[in-house]
mmCIF file of C-alpha atoms and ligand atoms in Angstrom:
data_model
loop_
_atom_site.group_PDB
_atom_site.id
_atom_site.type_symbol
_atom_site.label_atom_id
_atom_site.label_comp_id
_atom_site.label_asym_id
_atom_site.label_seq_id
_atom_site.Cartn_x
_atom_site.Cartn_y
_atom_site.Cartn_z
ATOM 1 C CA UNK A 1 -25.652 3.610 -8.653
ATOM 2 C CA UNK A 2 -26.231 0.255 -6.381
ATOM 3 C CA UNK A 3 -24.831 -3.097 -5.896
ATOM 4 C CA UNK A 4 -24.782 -5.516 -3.958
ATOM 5 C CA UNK A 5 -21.119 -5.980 -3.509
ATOM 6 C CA UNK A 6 -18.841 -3.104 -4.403
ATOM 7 C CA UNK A 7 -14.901 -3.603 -3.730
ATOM 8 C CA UNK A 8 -12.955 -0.883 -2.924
ATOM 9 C CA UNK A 9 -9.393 -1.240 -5.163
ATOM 10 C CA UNK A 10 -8.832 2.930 -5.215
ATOM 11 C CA UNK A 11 -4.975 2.407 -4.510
ATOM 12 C CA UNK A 12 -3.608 5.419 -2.466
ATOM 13 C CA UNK A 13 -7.430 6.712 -2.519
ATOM 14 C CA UNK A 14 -8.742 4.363 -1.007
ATOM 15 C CA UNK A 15 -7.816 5.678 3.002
ATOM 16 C CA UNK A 16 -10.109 8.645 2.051
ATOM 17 C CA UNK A 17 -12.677 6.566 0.145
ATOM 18 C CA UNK A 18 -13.088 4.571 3.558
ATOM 19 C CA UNK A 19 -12.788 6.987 5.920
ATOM 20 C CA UNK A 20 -16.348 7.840 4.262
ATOM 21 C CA UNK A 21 -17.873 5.188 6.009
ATOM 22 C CA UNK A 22 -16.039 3.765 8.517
ATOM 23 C CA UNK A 23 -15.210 5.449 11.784
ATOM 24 C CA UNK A 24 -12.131 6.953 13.055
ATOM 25 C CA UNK A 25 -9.373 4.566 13.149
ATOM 26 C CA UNK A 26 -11.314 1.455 12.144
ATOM 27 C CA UNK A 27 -8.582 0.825 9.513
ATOM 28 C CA UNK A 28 -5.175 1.181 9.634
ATOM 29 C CA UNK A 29 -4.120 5.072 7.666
ATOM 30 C CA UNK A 30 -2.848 4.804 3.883
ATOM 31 C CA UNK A 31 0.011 6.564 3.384
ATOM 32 C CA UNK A 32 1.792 7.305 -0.357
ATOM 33 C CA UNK A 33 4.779 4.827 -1.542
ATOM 34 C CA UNK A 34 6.208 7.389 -4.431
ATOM 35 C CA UNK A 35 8.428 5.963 -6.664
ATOM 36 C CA UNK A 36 10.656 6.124 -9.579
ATOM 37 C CA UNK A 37 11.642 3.936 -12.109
ATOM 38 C CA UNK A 38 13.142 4.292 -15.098
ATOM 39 C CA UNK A 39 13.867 2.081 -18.559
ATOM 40 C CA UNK A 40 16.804 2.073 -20.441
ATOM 41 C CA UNK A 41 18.191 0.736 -24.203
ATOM 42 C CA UNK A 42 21.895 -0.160 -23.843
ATOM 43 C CA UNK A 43 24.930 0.973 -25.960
ATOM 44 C CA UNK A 44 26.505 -1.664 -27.260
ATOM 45 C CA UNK A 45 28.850 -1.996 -24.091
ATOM 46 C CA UNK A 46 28.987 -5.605 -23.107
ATOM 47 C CA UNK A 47 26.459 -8.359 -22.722
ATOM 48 C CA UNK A 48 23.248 -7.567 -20.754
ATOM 49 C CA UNK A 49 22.653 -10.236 -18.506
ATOM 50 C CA UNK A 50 19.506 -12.340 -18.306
ATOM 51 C CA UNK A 51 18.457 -12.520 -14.914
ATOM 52 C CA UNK A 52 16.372 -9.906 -12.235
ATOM 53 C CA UNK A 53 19.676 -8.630 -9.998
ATOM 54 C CA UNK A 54 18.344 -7.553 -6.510
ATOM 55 C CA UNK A 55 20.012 -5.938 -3.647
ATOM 56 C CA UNK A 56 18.172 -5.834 -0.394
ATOM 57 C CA UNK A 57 15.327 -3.705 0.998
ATOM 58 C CA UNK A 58 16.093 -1.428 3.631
ATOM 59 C CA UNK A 59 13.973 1.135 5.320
ATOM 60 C CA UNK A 60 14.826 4.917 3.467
ATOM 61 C CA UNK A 61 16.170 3.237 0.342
ATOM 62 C CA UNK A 62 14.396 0.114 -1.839
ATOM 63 C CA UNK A 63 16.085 -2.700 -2.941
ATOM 64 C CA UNK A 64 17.706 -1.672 -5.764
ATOM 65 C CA UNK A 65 16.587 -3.656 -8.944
ATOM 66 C CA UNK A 66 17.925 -4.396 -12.833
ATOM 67 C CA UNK A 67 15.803 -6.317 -14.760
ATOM 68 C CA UNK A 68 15.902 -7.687 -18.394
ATOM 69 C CA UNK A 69 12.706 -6.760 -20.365
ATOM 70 C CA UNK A 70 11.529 -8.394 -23.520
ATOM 71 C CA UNK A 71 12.900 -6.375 -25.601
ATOM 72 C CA UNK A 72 16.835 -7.656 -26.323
ATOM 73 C CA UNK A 73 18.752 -4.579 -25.378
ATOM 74 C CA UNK A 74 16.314 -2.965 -22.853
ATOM 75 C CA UNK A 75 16.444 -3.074 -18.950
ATOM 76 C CA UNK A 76 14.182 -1.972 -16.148
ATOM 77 C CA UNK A 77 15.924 -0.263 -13.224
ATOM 78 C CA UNK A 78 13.472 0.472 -10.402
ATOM 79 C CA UNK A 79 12.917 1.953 -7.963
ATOM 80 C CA UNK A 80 12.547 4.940 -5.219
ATOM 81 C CA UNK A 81 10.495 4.848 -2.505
ATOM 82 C CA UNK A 82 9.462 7.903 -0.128
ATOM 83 C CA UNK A 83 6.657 7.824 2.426
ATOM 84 C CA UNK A 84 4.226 10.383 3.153
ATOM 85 C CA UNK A 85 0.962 10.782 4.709
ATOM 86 C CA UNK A 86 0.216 13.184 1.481
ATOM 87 C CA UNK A 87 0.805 12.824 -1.906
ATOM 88 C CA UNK A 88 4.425 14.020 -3.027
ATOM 89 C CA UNK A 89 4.342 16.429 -6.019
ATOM 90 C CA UNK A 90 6.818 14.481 -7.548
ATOM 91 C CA UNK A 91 9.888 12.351 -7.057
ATOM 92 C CA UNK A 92 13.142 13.805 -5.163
ATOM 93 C CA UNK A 93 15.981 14.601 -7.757
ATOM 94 C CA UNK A 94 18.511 13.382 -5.130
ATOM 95 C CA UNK A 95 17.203 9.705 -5.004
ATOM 96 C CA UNK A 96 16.936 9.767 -8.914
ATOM 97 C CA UNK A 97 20.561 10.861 -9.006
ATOM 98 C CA UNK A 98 21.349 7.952 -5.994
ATOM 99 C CA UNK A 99 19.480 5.144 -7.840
ATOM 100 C CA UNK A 100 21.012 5.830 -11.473
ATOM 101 C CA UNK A 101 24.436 6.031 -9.702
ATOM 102 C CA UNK A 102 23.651 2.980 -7.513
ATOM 103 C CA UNK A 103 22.647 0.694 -10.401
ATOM 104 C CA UNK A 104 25.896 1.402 -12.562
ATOM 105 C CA UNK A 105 28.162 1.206 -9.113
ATOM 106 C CA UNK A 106 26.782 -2.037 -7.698
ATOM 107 C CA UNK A 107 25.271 -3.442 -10.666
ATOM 108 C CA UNK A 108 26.883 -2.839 -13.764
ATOM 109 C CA UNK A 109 29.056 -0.010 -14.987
ATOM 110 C CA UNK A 110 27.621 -0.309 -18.621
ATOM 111 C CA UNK A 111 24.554 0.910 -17.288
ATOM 112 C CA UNK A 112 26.060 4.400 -16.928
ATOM 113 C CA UNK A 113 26.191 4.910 -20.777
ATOM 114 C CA UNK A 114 22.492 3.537 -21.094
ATOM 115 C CA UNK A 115 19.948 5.737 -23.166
ATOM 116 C CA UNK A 116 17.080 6.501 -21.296
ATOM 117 C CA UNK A 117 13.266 5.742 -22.773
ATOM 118 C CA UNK A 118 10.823 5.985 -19.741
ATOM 119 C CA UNK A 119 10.985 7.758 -16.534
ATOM 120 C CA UNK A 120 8.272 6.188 -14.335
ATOM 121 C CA UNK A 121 6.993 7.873 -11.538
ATOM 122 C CA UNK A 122 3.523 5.802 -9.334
ATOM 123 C CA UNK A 123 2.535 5.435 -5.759
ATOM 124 C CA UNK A 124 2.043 2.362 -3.765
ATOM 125 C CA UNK A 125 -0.716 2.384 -0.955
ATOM 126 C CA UNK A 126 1.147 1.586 2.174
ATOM 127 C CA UNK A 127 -1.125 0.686 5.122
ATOM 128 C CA UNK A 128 0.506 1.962 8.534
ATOM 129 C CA UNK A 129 1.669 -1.542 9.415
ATOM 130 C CA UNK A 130 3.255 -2.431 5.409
ATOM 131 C CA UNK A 131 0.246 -5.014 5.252
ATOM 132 C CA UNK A 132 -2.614 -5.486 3.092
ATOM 133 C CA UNK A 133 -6.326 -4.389 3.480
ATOM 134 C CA UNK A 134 -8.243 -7.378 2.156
ATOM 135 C CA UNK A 135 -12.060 -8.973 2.523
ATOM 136 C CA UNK A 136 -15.132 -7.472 3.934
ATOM 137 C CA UNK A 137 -15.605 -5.329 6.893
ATOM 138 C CA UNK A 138 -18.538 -4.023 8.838
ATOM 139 C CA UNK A 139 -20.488 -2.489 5.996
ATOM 140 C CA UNK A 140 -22.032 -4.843 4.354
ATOM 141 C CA UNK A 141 -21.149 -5.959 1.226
ATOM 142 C CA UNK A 142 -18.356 -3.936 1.023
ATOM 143 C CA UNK A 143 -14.662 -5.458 0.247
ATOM 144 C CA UNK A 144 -11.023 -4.232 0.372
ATOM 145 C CA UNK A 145 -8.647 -5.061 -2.049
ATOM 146 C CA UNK A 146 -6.007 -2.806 -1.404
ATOM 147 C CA UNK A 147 -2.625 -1.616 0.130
ATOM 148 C CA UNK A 148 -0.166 -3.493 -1.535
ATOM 149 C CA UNK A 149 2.044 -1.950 -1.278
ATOM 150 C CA UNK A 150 5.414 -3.345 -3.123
ATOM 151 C CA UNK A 151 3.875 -6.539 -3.578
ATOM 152 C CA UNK A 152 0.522 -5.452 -5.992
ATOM 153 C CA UNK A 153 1.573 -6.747 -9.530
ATOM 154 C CA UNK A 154 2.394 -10.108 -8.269
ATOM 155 C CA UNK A 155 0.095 -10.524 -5.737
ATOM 156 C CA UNK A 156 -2.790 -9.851 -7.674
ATOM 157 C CA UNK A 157 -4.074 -12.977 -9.088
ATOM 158 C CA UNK A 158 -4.071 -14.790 -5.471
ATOM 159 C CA UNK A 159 -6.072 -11.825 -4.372
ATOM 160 C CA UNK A 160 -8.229 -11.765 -7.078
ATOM 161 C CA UNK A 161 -9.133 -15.356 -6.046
ATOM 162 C CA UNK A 162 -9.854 -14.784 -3.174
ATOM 163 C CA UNK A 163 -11.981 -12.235 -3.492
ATOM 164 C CA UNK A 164 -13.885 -14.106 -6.391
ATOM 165 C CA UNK A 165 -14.219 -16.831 -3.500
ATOM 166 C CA UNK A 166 -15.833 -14.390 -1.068
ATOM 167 C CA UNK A 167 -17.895 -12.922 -3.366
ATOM 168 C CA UNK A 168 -19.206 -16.536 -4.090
ATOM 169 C CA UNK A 169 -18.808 -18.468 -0.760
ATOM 170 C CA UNK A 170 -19.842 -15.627 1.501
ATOM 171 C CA UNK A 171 -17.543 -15.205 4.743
ATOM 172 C CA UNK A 172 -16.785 -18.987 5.214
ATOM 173 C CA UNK A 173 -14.115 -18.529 2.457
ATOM 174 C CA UNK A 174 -13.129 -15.612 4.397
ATOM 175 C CA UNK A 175 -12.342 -16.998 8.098
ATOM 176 C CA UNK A 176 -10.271 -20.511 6.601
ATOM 177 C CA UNK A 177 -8.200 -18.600 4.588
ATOM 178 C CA UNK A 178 -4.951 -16.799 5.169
ATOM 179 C CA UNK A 179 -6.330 -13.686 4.231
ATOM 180 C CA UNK A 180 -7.802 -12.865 7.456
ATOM 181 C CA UNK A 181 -5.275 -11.605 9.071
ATOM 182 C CA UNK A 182 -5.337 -9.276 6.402
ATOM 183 C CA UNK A 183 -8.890 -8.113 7.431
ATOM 184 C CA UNK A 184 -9.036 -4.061 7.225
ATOM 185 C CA UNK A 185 -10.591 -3.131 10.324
ATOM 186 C CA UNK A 186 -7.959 -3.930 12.507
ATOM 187 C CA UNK A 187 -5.209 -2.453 14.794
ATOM 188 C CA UNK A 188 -1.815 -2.012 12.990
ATOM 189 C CA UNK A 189 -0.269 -5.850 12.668
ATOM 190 C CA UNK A 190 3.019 -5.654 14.629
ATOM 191 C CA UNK A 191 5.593 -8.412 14.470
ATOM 192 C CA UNK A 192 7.812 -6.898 17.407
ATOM 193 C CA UNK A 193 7.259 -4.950 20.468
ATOM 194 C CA UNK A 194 8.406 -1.361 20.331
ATOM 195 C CA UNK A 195 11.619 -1.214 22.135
ATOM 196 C CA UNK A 196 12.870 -3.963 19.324
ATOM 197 C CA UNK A 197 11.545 -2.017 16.086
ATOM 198 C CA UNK A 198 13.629 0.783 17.941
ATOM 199 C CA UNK A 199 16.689 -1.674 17.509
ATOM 200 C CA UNK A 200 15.775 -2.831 14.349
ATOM 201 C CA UNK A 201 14.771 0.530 13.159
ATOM 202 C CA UNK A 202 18.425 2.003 14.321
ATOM 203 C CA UNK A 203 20.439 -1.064 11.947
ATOM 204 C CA UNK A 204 18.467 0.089 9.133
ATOM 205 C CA UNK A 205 18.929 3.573 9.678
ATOM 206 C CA UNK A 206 22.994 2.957 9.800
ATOM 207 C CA UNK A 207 22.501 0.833 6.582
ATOM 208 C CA UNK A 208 21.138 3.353 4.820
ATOM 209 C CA UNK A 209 23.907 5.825 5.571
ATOM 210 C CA UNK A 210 26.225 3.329 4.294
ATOM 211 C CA UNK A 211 24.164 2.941 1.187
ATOM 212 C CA UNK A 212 24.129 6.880 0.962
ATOM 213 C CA UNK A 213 27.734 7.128 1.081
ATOM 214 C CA UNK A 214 28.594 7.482 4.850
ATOM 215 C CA UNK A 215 32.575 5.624 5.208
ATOM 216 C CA UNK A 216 33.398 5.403 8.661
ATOM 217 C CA UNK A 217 37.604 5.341 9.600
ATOM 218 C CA UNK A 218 38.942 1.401 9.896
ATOM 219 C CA UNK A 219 38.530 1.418 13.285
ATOM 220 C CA UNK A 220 34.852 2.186 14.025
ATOM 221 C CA UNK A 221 31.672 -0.132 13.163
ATOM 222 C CA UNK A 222 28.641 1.281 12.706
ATOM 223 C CA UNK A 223 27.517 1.831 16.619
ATOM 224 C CA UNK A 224 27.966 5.601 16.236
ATOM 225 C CA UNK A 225 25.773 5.601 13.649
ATOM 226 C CA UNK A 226 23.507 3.218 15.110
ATOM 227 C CA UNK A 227 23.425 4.612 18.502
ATOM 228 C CA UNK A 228 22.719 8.283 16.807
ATOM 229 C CA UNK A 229 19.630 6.689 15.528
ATOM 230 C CA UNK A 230 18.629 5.182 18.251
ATOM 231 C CA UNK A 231 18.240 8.363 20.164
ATOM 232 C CA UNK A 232 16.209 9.917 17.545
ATOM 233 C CA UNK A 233 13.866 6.912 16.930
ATOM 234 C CA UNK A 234 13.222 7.014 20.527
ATOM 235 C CA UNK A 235 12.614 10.568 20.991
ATOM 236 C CA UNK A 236 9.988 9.979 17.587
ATOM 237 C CA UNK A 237 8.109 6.495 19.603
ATOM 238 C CA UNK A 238 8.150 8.973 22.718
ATOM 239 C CA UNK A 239 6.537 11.682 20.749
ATOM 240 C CA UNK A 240 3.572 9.026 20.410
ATOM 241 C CA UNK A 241 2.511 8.858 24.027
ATOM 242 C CA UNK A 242 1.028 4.934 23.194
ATOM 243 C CA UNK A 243 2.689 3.981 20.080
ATOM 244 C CA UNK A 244 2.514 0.878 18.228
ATOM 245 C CA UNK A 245 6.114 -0.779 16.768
ATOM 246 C CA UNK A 246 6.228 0.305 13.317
ATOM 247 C CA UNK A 247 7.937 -1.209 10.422
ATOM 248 C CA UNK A 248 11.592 0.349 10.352
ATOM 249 C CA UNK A 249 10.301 2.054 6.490
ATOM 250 C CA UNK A 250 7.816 4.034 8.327
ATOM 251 C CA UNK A 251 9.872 6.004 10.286
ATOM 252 C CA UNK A 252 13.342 6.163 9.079
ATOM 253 C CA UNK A 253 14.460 8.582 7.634
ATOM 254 C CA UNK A 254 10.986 10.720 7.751
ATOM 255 C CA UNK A 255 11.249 10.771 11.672
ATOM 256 C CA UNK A 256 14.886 10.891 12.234
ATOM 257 C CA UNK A 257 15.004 14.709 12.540
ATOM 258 C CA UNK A 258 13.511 15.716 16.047
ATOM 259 C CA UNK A 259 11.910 18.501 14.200
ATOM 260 C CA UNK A 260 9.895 16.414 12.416
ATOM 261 C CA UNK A 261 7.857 15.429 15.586
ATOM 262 C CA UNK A 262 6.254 18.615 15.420
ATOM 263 C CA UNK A 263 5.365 18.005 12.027
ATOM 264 C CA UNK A 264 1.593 17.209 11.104
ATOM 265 C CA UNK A 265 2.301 14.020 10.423
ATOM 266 C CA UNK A 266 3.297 12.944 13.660
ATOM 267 C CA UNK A 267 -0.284 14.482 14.939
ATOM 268 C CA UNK A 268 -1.730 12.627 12.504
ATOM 269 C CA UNK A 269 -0.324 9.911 13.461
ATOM 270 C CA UNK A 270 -1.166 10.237 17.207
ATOM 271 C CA UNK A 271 -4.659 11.145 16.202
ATOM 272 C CA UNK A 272 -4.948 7.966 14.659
ATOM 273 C CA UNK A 273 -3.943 5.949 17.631
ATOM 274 C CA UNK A 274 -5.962 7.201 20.213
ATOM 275 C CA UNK A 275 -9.306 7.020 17.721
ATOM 276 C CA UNK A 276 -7.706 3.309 16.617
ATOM 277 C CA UNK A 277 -7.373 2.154 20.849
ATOM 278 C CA UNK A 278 -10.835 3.661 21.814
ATOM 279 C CA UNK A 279 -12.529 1.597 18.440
ATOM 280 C CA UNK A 280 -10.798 -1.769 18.875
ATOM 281 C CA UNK A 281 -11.160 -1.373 22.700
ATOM 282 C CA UNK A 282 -7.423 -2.023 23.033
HETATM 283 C C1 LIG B 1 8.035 2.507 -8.772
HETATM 284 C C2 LIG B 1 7.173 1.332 -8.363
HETATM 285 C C3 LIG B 1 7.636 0.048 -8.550
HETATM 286 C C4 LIG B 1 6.853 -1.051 -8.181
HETATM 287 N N1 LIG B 1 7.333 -2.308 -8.399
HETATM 288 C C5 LIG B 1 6.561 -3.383 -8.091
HETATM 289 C C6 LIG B 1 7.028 -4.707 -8.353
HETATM 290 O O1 LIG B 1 8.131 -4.911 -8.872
HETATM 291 N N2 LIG B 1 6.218 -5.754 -8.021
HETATM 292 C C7 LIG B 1 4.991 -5.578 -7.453
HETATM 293 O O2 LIG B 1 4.306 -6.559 -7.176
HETATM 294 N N3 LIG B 1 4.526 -4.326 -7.183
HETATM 295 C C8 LIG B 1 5.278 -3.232 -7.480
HETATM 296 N N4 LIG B 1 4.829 -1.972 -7.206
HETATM 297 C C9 LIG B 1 3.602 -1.824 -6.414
HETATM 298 C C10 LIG B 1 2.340 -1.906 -7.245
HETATM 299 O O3 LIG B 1 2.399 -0.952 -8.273
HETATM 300 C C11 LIG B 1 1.139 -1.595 -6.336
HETATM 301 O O4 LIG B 1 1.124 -2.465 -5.212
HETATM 302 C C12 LIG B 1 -0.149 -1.786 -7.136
HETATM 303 O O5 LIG B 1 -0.150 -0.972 -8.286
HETATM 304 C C13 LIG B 1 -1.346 -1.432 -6.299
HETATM 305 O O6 LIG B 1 -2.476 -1.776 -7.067
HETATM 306 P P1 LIG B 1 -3.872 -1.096 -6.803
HETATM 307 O O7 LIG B 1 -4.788 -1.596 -7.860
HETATM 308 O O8 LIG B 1 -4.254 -1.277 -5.370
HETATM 309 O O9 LIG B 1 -3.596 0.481 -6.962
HETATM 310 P P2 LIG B 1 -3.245 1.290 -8.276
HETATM 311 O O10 LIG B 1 -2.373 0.512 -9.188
HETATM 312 O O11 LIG B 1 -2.768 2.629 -7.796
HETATM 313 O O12 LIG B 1 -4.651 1.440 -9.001
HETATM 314 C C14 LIG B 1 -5.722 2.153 -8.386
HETATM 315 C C15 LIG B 1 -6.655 2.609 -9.490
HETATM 316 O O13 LIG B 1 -7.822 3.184 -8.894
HETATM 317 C C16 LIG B 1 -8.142 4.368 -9.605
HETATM 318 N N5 LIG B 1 -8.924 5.242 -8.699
HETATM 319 C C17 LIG B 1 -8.484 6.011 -7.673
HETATM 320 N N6 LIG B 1 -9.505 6.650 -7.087
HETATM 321 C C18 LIG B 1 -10.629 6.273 -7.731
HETATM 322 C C19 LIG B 1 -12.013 6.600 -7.581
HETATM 323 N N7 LIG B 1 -12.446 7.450 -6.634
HETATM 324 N N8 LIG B 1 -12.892 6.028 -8.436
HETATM 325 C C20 LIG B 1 -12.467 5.165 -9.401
HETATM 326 N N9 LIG B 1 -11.169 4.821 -9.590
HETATM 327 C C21 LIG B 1 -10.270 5.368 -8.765
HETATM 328 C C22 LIG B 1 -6.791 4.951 -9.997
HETATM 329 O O14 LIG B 1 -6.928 5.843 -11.079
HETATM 330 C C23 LIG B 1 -6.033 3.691 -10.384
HETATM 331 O O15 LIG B 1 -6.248 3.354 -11.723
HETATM 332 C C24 LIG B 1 5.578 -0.850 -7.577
HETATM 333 C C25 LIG B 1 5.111 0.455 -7.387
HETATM 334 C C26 LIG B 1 5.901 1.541 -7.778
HETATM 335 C C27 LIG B 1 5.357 2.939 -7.574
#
């Protein structure tokens, strides 16, 4: 089969579908986002509410999220999200059991007594940096249109545009836009040096023990926990020998155990680097 444009919307496939024909470390890795979400019919416990309730994102945990569907007594709770260079067999049972208890502790109690109708399990392709592989690249006439990771459902139709333009317009629709900078053959986009996604990787990291349950006594803050992090994210950057600063969701928790640095992952990883700083000459 032939075309003369062919655009390359695989998902989590497509990091293996492009390292076909481009070389090593041309584009940034695609790792797996799994996740779980579940809907739910409520007992007749109380009114439902009819707004999307939120918490925040933090790396090892997603923002937790309840949201009315169309349907009067039915809600969407969503979601889980573990990273992995390889595709997970399945979900954890210890996040499914964390979000279900999350939602009817911070949300709403009713929730607890909710039937269950779908449990939803999908993967989001996650570029290394948490950005988007969009537009052409060096073989011509072939487009990205991938790694969206959370953001793929409502993206979509601004992509979609886009693309449609370049398709159309050729390449000058491609450098005035703000899409370039989501142009896949690239180094990793970072928006901090490494020493402060260490920092910022060590908050999240005591965040998320809070979230999981961790209490410390009155008269302690979360520097213990922070400072425990620290150490360990370190000790993972150091592991890299000429790392990149990664979003704080790429490495905690995965990398928080120093045994993980001798995991393949972590080779991948490095493998990655060196082919990614001898192909964009950096
Ligand atoms: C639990 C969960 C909750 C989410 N919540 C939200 C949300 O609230 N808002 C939001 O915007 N996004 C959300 N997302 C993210 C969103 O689902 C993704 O960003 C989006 O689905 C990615 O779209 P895609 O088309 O790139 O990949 P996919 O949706 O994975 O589609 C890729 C398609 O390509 C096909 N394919 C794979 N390989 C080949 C091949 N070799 N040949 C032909 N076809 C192939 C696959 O079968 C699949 O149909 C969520 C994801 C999960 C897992």
């Amino acid at each position: 089969m032939s075309a003369d444009a062919v655009v390359l919307a695989a998902g989590v496939a497509s990091g293996a579908l492009a390292r076909q024909v481009l070389p090593p470390g041309a584009v940034p890795p695609m790792l797996h986002g799994t996740g779980l979400a579940v809907t739910v019919k409520r007992a007749n416990t109380g009114p439902r509410g009819r707004h999307v309730i939120r918490t925040p994102n933090r790396a090892g945990t997603c923002g937790l999220h309840v949201v009315p569907l169309a349907a009067e007594d039915e809600q969407y709770i969503g979601a889980t999200n573990v990273i992995s260079f390889d595709p997970a067999p399945g979900v954890h049972l210890g996040l499914a059991q964390t979000m279900m208890r999350q939602a009817s502790e911070q949300v709403d109690q009713a929730l607890a007594v909710a039937y269950v109708r779908r449990w939803m399990i999908g993967t989001r392709p996650i570029p290394l940096d948490c950005y988007p592989l969009i537009g052409p690249c060096s073989v011509p006439g072939l487009l990205f249109a991938t790694g969206t990771y959370r953001d793929g459902f409502h993206s979509s139709p601004a992509i979609a545009r886009h693309l449609a333009a370049v398709l159309l317009r050729g390449t000058a629709a491609e450098r005035d836009s703000p899409f370039a900078h989501f142009a896949p053959e690239r180094m990793p986009i970072e928006t901090m040096s490494v020493p402060e996604a260490v920092d910022d990787t060590a908050r999240h990291a005591a965040d998320t023990m809070h979230d999981q349950g961790t209490r410390m006594p009155w008269w302690l803050d979360s520097t213990p926990l922070e400072e425990w992090a620290r150490e360990r994210i370190r000790t993972f950057y150091e592991s890299l020998e000429d790392p990149v600063a990664l979003p704080p969701e790429m490495v905690d928790p995965q990398f928080l155990d120093p045994a993980a640095i001798e995991t393949r992952s972590v080779d991948l990883l490095r493998q990655y680097l060196r082919a990614a700083r001898t192909h964009h000459g950096t």
